[in-house]
Tab-separated table of C-alpha atoms in Angstrom:
chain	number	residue	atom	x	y	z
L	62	UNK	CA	7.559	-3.308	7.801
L	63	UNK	CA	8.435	-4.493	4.471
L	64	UNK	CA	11.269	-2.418	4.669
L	65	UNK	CA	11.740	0.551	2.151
L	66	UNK	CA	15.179	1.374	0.597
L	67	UNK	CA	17.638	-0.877	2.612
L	68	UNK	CA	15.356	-3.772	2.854
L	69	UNK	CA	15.249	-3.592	-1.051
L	70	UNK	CA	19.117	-3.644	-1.944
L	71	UNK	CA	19.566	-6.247	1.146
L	72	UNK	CA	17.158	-8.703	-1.488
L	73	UNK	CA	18.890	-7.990	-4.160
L	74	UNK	CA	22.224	-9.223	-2.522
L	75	UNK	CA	20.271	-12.160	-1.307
L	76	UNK	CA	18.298	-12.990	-4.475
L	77	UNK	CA	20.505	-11.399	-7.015
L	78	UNK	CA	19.343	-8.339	-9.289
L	79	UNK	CA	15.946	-8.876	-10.851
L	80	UNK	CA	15.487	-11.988	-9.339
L	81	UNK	CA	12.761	-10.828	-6.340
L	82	UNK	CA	9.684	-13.119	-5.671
L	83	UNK	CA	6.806	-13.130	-8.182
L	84	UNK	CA	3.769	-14.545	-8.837
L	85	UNK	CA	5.473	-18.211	-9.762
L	86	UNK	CA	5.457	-18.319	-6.115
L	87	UNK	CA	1.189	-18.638	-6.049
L	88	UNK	CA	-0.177	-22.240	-5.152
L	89	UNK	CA	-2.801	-21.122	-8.114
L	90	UNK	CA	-3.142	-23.390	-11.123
L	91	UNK	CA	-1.696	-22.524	-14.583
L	92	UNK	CA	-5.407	-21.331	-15.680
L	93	UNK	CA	-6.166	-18.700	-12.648
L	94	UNK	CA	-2.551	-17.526	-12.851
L	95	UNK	CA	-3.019	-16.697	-16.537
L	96	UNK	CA	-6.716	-14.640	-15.855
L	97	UNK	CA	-4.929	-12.957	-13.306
L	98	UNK	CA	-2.002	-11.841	-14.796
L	99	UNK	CA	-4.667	-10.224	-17.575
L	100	UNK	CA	-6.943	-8.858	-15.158
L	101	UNK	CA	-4.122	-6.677	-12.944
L	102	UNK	CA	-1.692	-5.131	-14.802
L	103	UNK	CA	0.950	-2.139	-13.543
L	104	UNK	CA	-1.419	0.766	-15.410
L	105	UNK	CA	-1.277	3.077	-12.080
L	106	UNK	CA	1.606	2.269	-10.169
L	107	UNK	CA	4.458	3.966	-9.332
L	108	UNK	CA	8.047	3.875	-8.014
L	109	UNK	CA	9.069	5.835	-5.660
L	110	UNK	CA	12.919	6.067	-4.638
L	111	UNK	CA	12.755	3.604	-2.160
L	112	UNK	CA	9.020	2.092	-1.405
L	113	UNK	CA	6.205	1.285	-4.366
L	114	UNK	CA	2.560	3.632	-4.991
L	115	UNK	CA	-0.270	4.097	-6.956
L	116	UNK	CA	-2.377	6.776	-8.580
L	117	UNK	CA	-5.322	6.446	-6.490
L	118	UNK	CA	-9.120	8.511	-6.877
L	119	UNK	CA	-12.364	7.615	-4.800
L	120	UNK	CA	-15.551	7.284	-6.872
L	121	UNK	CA	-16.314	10.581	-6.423
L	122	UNK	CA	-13.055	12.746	-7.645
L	123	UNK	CA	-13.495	14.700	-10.762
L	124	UNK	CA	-10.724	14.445	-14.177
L	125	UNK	CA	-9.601	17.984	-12.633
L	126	UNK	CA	-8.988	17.211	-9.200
L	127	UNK	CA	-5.250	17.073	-8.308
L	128	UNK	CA	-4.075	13.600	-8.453
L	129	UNK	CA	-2.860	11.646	-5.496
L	130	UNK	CA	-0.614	8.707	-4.492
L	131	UNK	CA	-0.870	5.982	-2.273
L	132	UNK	CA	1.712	4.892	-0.257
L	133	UNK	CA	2.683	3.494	3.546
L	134	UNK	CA	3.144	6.275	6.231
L	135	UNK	CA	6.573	4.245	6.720
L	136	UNK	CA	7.703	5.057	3.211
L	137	UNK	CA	7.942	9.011	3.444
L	138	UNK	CA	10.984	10.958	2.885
L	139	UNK	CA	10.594	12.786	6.479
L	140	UNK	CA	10.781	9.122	8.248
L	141	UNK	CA	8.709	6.938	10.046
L	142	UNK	CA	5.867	9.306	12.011
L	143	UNK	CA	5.788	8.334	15.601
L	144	UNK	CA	2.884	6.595	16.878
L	145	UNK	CA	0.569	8.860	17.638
L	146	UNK	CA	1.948	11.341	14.828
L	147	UNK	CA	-0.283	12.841	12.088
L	148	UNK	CA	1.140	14.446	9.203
L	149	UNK	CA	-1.000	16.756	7.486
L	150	UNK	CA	-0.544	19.232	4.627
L	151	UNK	CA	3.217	19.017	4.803
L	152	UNK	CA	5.120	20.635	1.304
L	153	UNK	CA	6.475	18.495	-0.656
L	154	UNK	CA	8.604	18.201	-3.995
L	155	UNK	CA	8.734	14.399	-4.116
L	156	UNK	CA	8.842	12.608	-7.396
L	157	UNK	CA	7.193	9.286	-8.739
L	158	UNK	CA	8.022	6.897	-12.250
L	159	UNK	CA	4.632	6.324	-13.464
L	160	UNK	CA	4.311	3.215	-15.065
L	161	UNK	CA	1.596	1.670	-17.784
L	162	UNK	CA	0.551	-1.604	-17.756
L	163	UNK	CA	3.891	-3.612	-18.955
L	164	UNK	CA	5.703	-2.038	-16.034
L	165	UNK	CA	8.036	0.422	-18.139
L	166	UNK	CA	7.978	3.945	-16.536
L	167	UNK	CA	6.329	6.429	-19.075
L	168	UNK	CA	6.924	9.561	-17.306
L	169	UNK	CA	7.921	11.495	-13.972
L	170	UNK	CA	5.015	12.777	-11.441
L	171	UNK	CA	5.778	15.342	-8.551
L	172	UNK	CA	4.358	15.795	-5.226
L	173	UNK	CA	2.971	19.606	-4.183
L	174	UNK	CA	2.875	18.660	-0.521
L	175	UNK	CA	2.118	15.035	1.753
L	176	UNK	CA	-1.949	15.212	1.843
L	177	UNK	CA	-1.555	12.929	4.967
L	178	UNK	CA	0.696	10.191	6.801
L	179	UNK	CA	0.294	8.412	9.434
L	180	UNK	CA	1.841	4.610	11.172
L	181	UNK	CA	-1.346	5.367	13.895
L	182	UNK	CA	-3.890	2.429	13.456
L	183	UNK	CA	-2.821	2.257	9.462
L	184	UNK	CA	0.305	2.504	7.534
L	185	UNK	CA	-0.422	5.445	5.058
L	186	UNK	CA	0.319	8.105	2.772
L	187	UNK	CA	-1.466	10.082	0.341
L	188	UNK	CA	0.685	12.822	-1.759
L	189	UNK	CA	-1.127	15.367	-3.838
L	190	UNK	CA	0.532	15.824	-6.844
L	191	UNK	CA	1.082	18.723	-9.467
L	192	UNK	CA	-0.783	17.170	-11.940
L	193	UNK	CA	-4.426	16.437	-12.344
L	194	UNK	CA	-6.615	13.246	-12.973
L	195	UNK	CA	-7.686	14.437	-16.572
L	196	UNK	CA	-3.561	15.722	-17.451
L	197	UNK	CA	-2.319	12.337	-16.470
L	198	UNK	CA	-4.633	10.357	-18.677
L	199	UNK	CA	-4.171	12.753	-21.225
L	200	UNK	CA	0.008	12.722	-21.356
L	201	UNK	CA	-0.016	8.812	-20.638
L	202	UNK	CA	-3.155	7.370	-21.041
L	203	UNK	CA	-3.321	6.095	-17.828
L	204	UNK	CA	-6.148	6.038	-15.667
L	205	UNK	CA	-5.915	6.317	-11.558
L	206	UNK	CA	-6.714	3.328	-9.905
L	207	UNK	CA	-9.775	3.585	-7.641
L	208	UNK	CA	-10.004	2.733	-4.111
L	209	UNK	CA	-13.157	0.956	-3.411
L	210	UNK	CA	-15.581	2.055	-0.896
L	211	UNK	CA	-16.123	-1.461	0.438
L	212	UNK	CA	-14.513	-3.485	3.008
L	213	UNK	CA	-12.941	-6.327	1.476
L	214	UNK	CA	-13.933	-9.776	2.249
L	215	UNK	CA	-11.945	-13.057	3.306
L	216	UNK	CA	-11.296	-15.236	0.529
L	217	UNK	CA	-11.022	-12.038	-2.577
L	218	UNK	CA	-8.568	-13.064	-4.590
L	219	UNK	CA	-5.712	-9.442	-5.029
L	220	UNK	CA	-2.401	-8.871	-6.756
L	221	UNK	CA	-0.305	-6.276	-4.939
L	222	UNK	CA	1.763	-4.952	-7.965
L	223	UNK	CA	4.702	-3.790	-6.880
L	224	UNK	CA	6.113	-0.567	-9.050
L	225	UNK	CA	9.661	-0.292	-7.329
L	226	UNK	CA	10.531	-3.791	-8.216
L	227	UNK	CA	8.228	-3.843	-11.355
L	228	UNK	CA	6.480	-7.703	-9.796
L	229	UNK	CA	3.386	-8.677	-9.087
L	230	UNK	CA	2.665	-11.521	-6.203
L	231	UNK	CA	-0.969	-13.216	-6.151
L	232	UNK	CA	-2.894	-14.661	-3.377
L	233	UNK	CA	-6.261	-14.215	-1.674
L	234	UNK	CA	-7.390	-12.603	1.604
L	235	UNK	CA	-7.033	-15.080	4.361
L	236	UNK	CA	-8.105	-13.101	7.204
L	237	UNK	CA	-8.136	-9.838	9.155
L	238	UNK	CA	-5.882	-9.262	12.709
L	239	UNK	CA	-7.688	-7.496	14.787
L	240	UNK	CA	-4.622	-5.858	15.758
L	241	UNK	CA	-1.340	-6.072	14.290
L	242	UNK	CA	1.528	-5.085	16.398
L	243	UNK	CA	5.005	-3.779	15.136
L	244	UNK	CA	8.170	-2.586	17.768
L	245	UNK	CA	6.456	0.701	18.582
L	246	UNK	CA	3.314	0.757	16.021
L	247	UNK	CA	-0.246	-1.014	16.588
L	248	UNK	CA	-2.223	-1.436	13.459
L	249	UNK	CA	-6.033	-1.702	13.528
L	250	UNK	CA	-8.483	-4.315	10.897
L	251	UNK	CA	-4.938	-5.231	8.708
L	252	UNK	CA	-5.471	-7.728	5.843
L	253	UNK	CA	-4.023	-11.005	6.204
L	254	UNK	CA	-2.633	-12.501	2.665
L	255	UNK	CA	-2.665	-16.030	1.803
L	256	UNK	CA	1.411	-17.680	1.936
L	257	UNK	CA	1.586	-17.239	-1.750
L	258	UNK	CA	1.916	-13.397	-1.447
L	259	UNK	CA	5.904	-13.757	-0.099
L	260	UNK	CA	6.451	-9.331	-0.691
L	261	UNK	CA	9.805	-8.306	0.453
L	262	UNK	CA	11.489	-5.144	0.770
L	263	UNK	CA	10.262	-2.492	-1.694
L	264	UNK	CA	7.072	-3.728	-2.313
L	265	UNK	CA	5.735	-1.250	0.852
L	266	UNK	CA	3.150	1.008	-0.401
L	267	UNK	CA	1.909	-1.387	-3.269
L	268	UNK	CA	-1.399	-1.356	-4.212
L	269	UNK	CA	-3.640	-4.777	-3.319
L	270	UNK	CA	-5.758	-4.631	-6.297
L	271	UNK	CA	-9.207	-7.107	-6.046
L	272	UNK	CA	-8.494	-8.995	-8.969
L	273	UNK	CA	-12.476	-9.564	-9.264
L	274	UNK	CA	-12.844	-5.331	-9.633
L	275	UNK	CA	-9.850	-4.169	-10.125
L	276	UNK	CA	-10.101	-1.569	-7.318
L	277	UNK	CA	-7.384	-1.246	-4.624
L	278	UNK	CA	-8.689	-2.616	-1.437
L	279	UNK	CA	-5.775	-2.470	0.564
L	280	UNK	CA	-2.128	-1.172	0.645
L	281	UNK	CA	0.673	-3.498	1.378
L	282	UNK	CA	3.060	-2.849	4.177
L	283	UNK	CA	4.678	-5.660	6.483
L	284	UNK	CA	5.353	-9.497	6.995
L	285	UNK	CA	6.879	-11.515	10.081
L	286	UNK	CA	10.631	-12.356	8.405
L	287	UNK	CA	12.110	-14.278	11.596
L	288	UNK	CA	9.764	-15.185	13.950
L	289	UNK	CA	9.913	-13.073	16.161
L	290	UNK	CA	6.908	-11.704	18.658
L	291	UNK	CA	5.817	-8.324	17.719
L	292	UNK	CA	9.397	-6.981	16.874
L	293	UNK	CA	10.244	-4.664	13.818
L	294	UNK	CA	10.124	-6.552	10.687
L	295	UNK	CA	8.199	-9.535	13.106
L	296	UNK	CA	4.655	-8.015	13.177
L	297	UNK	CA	2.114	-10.291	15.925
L	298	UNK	CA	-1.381	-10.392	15.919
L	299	UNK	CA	-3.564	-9.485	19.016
L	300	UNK	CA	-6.945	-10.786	18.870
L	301	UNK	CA	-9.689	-8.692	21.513
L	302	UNK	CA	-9.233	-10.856	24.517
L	303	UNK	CA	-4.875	-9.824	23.861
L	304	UNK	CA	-4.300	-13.478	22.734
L	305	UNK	CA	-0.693	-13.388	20.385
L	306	UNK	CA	-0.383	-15.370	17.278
L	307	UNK	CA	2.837	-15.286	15.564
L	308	UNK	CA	3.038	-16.228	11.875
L	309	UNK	CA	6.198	-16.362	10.662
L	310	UNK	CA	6.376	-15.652	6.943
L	311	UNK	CA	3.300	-14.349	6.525
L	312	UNK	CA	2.721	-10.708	5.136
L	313	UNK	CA	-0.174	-7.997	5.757
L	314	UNK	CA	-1.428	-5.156	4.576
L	315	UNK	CA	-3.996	-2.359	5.352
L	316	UNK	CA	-6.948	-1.599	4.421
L	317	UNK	CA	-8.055	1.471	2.237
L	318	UNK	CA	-11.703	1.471	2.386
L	319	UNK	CA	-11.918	3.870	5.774
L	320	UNK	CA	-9.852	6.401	3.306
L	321	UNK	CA	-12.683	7.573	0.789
L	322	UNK	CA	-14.474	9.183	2.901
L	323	UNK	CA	-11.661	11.405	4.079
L	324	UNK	CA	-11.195	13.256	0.567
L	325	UNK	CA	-13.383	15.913	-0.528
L	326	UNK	CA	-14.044	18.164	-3.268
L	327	UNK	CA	-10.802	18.622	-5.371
L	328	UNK	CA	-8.963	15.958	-3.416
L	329	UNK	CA	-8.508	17.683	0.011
L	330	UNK	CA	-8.070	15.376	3.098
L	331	UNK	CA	-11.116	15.920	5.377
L	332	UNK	CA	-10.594	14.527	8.475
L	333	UNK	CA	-14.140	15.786	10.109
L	334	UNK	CA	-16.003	14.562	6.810
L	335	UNK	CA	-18.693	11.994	7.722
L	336	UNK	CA	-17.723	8.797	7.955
L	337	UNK	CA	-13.826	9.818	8.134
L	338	UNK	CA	-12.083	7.699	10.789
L	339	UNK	CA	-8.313	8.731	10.220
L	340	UNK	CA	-6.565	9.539	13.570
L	341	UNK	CA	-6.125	13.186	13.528
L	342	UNK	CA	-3.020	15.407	14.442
């Protein structure tokens, strides 16, 4: 995973405070940087105390649905869920720095309980918050982001804006693993970024925003640091016939698409709603 809390102050030491990978990093030309950096701003994100989120809706939530937050199912405050684990409804007083769209925090969001977490087939968490759609944008003037209904396609250019280190890395969508395999987790369809997108510790639970829409297609949550075949931290890929390609340096993330149709009226997770494909408890 890109590791939460110690994985962050272990790149600080390394890179020296404030000084985490950005955007420079791209391969993009002075001109696409520039339209990107207008296009995806941090109006949405948040920080939480040791991962990065987002205020997420799907295109059906209402201003006075309870707002919720994306993050990975590795960045929760119980732990990492087992494989296999579901959680579901669990209370929760967690709080999130929202941020607008120069990256300075505006105001403080809690959590009424985890909606849903999981490391089973996806890396994910969804908190329901306090607040609602329509009293967020009304305090801060901040919209949710929303999560497209769409499978992303190779090649769509995204900026995963990260709100714990307040960055934002660019890059495009080279490819899907058909499995991704992590130490004890197995990840199912996970986005494959581009080199440019070098996310480090901290940036788990970013939002991979289509620069083209602006939706979130995807949330970031690993990349192979050493080398290493299917380890933690070392993620493999496993095509169908079990073939293992190791990429070192590379970093995924996972796809948010198979989410919307999970959460119902007033933002309740759904797991026997049409279309839903979450594993269950």
């Amino acid at each position: 995973m890109n590791k939460p809390l110690v994985g962050a102050l272990l790149s600080v030491l390394f890179l020296g405070a404030g000084v985490a990978p950005a955007a420079a990093s791209t391969a993009t030309s002075p001109d696409a940087a520039e339209v990107r950096a207008k296009a995806v701003t941090f109006a949405g994100t948040v920080a939480l105390s040791n991962c990065s989120g987002s205020v997420v809706r799907t295109p059906s939530s209402q201003p006075g649905d309870p707002a919720l937050v994306l993050s990975n199912g590795h960045c929760l405050e119980t732990g990492f869920p087992a494989p296999g684990e579901v959680v579901l409804g669990k209370a929760s007083t967690r709080r999130f720095t929202l941020l607008n769209a120069a990256g300075s925090g505006v105001g403080t969001l809690r959590a009424s309980k985890i909606a849903y977490g999981t490391m089973t087939d996806t890396d994910v968490s969804l908190y329901q918050l306090t607040r609602t759609y329509a009293q967020i944008e009304s305090s801060y003037g901040i919209k949710a982001l929303e999560l497209d209904a769409a499978r992303p396609t190779q090649g769509t250019a995204v900026t995963v804006a990260s709100g714990y280190w307040k960055r934002t890395y660019s890059c495009a969508v080279d490819g899907f693993a058909y499995r991704l395999k992590e130490g004890a987790w197995t990840w199912k369809d996970s986005v494959r970024y581009t080199s440019a997108c070098q996310t480090i510790g901290g940036t788990s639970g970013s939002p991979v925003i289509s620069d083209a829409t602006g939706k979130v297609v995807a949330v970031n949550n690993t990349g192979n640091e050493d080398g290493q075949r299917c380890t933690d931290n070392n993620p493999c890929e496993v095509d169908e016939n079990g073939t293992v390609t190791v990429r070192k340096g590379i970093n995924y993330a996972q796809q948010t698409y198979g989410i919307v149709p999970c959460i119902g009226t007033g933002s309740q997770i759904d797991l026997n709603r049409a279309g839903c494909a979450l594993p269950k408890p």
